[in-house]
XYZ file of C-alpha atoms in Angstrom:
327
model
C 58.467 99.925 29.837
C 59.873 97.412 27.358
C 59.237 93.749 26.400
C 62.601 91.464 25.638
C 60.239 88.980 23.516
C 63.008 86.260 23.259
C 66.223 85.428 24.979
C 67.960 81.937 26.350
C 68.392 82.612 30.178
C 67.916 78.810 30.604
C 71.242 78.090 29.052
C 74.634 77.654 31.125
C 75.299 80.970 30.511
C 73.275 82.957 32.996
C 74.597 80.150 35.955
C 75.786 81.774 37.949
C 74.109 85.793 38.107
C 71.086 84.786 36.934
C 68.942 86.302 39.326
C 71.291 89.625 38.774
C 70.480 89.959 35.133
C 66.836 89.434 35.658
C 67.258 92.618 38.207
C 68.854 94.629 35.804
C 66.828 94.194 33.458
C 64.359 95.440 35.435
C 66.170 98.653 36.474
C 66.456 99.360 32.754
C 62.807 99.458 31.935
C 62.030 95.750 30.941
C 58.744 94.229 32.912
C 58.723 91.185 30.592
C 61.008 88.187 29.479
C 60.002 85.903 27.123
C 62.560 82.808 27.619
C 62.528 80.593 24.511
C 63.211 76.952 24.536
C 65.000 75.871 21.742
C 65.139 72.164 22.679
C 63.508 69.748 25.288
C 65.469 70.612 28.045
C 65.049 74.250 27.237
C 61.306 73.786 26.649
C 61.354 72.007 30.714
C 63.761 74.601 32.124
C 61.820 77.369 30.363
C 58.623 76.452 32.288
C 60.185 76.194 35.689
C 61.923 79.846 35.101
C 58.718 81.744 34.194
C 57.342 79.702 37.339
C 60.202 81.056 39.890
C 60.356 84.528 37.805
C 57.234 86.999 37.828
C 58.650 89.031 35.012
C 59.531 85.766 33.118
C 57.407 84.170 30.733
C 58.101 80.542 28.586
C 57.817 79.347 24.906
C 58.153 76.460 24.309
C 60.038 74.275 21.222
C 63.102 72.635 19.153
C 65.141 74.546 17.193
C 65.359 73.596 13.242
C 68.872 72.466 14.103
C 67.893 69.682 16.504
C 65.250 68.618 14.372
C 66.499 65.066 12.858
C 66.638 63.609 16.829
C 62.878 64.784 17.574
C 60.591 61.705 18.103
C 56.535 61.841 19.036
C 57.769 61.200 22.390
C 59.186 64.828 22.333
C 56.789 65.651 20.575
C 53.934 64.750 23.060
C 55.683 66.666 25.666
C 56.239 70.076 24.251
C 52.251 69.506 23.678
C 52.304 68.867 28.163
C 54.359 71.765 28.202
C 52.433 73.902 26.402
C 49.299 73.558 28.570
C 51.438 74.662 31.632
C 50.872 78.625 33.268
C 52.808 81.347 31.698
C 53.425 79.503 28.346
C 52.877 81.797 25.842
C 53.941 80.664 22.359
C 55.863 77.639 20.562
C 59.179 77.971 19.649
C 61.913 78.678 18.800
C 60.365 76.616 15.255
C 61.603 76.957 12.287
C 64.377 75.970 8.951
C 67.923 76.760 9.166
C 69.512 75.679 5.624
C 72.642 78.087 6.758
C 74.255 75.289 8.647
C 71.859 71.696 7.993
C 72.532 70.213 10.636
C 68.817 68.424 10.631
C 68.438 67.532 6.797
C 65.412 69.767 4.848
C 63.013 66.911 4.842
C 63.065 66.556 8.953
C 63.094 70.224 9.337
C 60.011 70.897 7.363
C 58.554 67.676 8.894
C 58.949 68.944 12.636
C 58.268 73.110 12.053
C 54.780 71.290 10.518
C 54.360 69.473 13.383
C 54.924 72.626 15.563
C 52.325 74.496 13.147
C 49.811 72.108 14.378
C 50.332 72.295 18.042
C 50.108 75.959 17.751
C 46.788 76.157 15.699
C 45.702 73.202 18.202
C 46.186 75.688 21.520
C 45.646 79.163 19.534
C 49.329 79.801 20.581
C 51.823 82.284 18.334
C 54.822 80.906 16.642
C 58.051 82.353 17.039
C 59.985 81.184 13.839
C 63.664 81.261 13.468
C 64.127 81.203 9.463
C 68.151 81.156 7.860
C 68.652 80.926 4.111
C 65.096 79.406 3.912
C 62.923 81.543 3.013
C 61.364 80.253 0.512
C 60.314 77.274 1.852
C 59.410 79.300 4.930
C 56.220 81.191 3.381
C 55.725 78.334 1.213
C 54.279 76.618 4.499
C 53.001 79.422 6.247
C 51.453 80.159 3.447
C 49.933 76.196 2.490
C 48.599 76.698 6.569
C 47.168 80.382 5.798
C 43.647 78.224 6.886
C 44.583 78.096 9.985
C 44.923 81.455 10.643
C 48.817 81.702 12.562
C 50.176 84.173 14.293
C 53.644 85.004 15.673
C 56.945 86.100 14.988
C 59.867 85.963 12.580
C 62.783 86.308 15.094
C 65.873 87.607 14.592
C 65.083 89.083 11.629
C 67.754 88.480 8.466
C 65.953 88.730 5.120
C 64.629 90.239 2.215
C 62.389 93.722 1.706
C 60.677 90.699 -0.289
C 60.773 88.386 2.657
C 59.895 91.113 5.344
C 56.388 92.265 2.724
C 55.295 88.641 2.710
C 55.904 87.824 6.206
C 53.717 90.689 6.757
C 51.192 90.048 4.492
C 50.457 86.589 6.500
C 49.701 88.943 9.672
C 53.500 87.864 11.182
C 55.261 90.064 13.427
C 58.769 90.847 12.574
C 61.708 91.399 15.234
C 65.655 92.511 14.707
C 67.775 91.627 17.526
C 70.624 94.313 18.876
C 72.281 93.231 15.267
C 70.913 96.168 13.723
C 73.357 98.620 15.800
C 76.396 96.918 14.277
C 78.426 98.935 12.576
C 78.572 96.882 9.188
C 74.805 96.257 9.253
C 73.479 99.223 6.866
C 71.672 96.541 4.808
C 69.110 95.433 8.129
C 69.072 98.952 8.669
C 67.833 99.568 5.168
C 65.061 96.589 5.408
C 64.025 97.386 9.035
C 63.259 101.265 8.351
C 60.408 100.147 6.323
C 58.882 97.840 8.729
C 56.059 99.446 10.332
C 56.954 99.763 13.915
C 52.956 98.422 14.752
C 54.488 95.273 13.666
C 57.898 95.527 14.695
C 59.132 93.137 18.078
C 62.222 94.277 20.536
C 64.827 91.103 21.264
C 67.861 90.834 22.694
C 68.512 86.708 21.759
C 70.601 87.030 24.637
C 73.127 85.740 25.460
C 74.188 86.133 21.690
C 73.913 89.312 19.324
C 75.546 91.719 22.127
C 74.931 95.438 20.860
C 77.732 97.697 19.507
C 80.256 98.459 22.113
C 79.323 95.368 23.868
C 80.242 92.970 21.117
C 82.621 89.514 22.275
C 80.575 89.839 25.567
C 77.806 88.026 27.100
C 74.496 89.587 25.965
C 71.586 89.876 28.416
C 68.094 91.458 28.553
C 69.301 95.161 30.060
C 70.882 95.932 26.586
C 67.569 95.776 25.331
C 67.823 99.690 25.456
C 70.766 99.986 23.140
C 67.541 98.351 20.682
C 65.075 101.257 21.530
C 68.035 103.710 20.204
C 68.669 102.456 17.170
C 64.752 101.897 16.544
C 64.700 105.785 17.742
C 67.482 106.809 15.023
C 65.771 104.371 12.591
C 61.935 105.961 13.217
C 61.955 109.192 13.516
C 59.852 108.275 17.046
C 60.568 109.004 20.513
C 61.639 106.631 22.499
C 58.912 106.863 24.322
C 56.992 106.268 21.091
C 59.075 103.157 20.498
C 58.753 101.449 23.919
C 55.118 102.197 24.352
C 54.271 100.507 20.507
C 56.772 97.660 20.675
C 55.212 97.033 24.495
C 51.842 97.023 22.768
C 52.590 94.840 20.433
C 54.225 92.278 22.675
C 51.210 92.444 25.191
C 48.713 91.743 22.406
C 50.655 88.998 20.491
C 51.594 87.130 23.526
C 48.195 87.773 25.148
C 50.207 89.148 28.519
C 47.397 90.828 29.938
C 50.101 93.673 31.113
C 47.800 96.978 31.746
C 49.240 99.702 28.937
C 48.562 103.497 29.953
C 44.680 104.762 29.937
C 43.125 106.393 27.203
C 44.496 109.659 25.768
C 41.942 112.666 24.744
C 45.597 114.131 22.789
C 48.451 112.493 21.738
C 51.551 113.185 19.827
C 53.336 111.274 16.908
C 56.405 113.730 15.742
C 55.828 116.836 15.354
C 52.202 116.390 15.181
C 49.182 116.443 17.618
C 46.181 114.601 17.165
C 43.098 114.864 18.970
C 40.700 111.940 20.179
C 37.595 113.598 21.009
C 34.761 110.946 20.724
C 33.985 107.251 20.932
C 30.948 108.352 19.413
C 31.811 109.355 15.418
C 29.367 108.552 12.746
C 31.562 108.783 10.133
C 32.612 105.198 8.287
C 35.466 105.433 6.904
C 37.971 103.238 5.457
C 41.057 104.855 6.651
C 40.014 104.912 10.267
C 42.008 102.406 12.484
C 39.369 102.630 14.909
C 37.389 99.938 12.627
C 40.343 97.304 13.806
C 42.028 98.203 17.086
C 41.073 100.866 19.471
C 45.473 101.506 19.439
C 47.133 103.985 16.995
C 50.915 103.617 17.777
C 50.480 102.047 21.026
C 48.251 105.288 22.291
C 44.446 103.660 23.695
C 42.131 105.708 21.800
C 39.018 104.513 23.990
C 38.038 107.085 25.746
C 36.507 106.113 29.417
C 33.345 109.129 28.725
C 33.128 111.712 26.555
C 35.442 114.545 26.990
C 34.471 118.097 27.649
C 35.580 121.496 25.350
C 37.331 122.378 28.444
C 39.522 118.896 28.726
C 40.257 119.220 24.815
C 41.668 122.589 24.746
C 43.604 121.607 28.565
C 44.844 118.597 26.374
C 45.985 120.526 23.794
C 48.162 123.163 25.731
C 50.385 125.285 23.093
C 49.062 124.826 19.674
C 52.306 125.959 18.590
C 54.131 123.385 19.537
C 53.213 121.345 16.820
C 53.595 121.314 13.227
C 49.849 120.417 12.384
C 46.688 119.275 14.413
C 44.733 116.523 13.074
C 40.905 115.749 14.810
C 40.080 112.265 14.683
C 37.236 110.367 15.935
């Protein structure tokens, strides 16, 4: 079960197979789409996708290179369009200084005007940010009062950058990019995002994986993604589509039901045991005090679990390289 959290199947591209690519995405393990709008049309052909599509959901925005020709009429309807079902977040938002074609001063102008229509319907941002990263936390950070969430999308910068996009409480997300062959840099950056804040994309139709490249991307190759992530982490890939899922689903608010609680779980080569809802203990560590999720796992239990159901839950201590009780 994984989430493509942004792709374009509103553009010309997906014409004519569009309702194919939606299916195979489905046969590969994707039960969400997340089409972002990156201009007005977009924004109106977004909406009326996620309405046709159950699996599809809309965001809604301009991208930072059509920012000079956006007027308050535009304006005034992404805010229409936000209020419509299945509209999840604003963007794609942002600053692009790679290729200017919307001067600074508009850019910053517009993403600020996006900030506020976000804050104003408690929706995420998904941010598109190129050779601007500076002025990219410089408002985020001038906004921290308002309390934003979202995404940094296709992913491009800094250790530095990726630290302090964290630090604001953004999500980060690397498209299929990372499995090109020349890409050991992103490789390097994204192995020390934690995956609890890491985002799957495809950005289709562009970014194909390896193998694929000089073709049409689409949201199926979202599992050439979970691979890398896999060779990246360390995790499963069950690990990795059950905590980039999670993550989705709790950003996006997409009310998809994630798997029941777990009395033991696994992370490696180690088993850890949930036994209570009903500790005493305080302390700092414990993730418990701000999400009942460790890794995507649901640590609230539904009752209290017997001796019997722990040591059932356990199976072969030997598996495992240690055995940590928690809760």
């Amino acid at each position: 079960m994984i989430i493509d959290t942004h792709c374009h199947l509103d553009f010309k591209d997906f014409d004519n197979d569009r309702d194919s690519v939606i299916d195979r995405a489905r046969e590969k393990g994707v039960v969400r789409i997340i089409n972002v709008g990156s201009s007005i049309e977009g924004s109106r052909h977004a909406v009326e996708l996620a309405k046709k599509y159950d699996m599809v959901h809309a965001s809604i925005g301009i991208h930072p290179h059509e920012a000079g020709s956006v007027t308050d009429k535009i304006i005034e309807e992404i805010k229409n369009l936000a209020h419509q079902d299945k509209v999840v977040a604003i963007g794609e938002v942002g600053l692009d200084y790679y290729r200017n074609l919307s001067s600074k001063d508009s850019q910053q102008i517009v993403f600020k005007k996006f900030i506020d229509i976000a804050y104003q319907l408690k929706l995420p941002l998904i941010i598109h940010s190129r050779e601007a990263d500076s002025d990219m936390l410089r408002i985020l950070k001038d906004e921290k009062d308002k309390q934003l969430t979202g995404v940094v999308h296709c992913f491009s910068g800094s250790r530095e950058f990726l630290k302090e996009c964290l630090d604001i409480g953004f999500y980060i997300s690397f498209t299929c990019n990372l499995t090109f062959k020349k890409a050991e840099a992103l490789r390097g950056v994204a192995k020390v995002a934690p995956m609890e804040r890491v985002l799957l994309e495809t950005d289709a139709p562009y970014l194909s994986p390896e193998g694929l490249r000089g073709k049409r991307n689409e949201p199926a190759h979202l599992t050439y993604l979970v691979d890398e992530w896999v060779k990246l982490s360390g995790l499963s890939k069950e690990d990795i589509e059950r905590i980039t899922t999670h993550n989705a689903n709790e950003l996006f608010k997409l009310n998809l039901k994630e798997q029941n609680s777990k009395i033991a779980y696994e992370i490696r080569d180690s088993l850890y045991l949930n036994i209570t809802n009903e500790c005493t203990n305080n302390c700092s560590f414990c993730i418990r005090a701000q999400t009942a999720f460790l890794k995507g796992h649901n640590l609230k239990l539904d009752r209290e679990p017997t001796a019997e159901e722990i040591l059932n839950a356990i199976g072969d201590p030997n598996r495992y390289r240690e055995i940590v009780f928690c809760g």
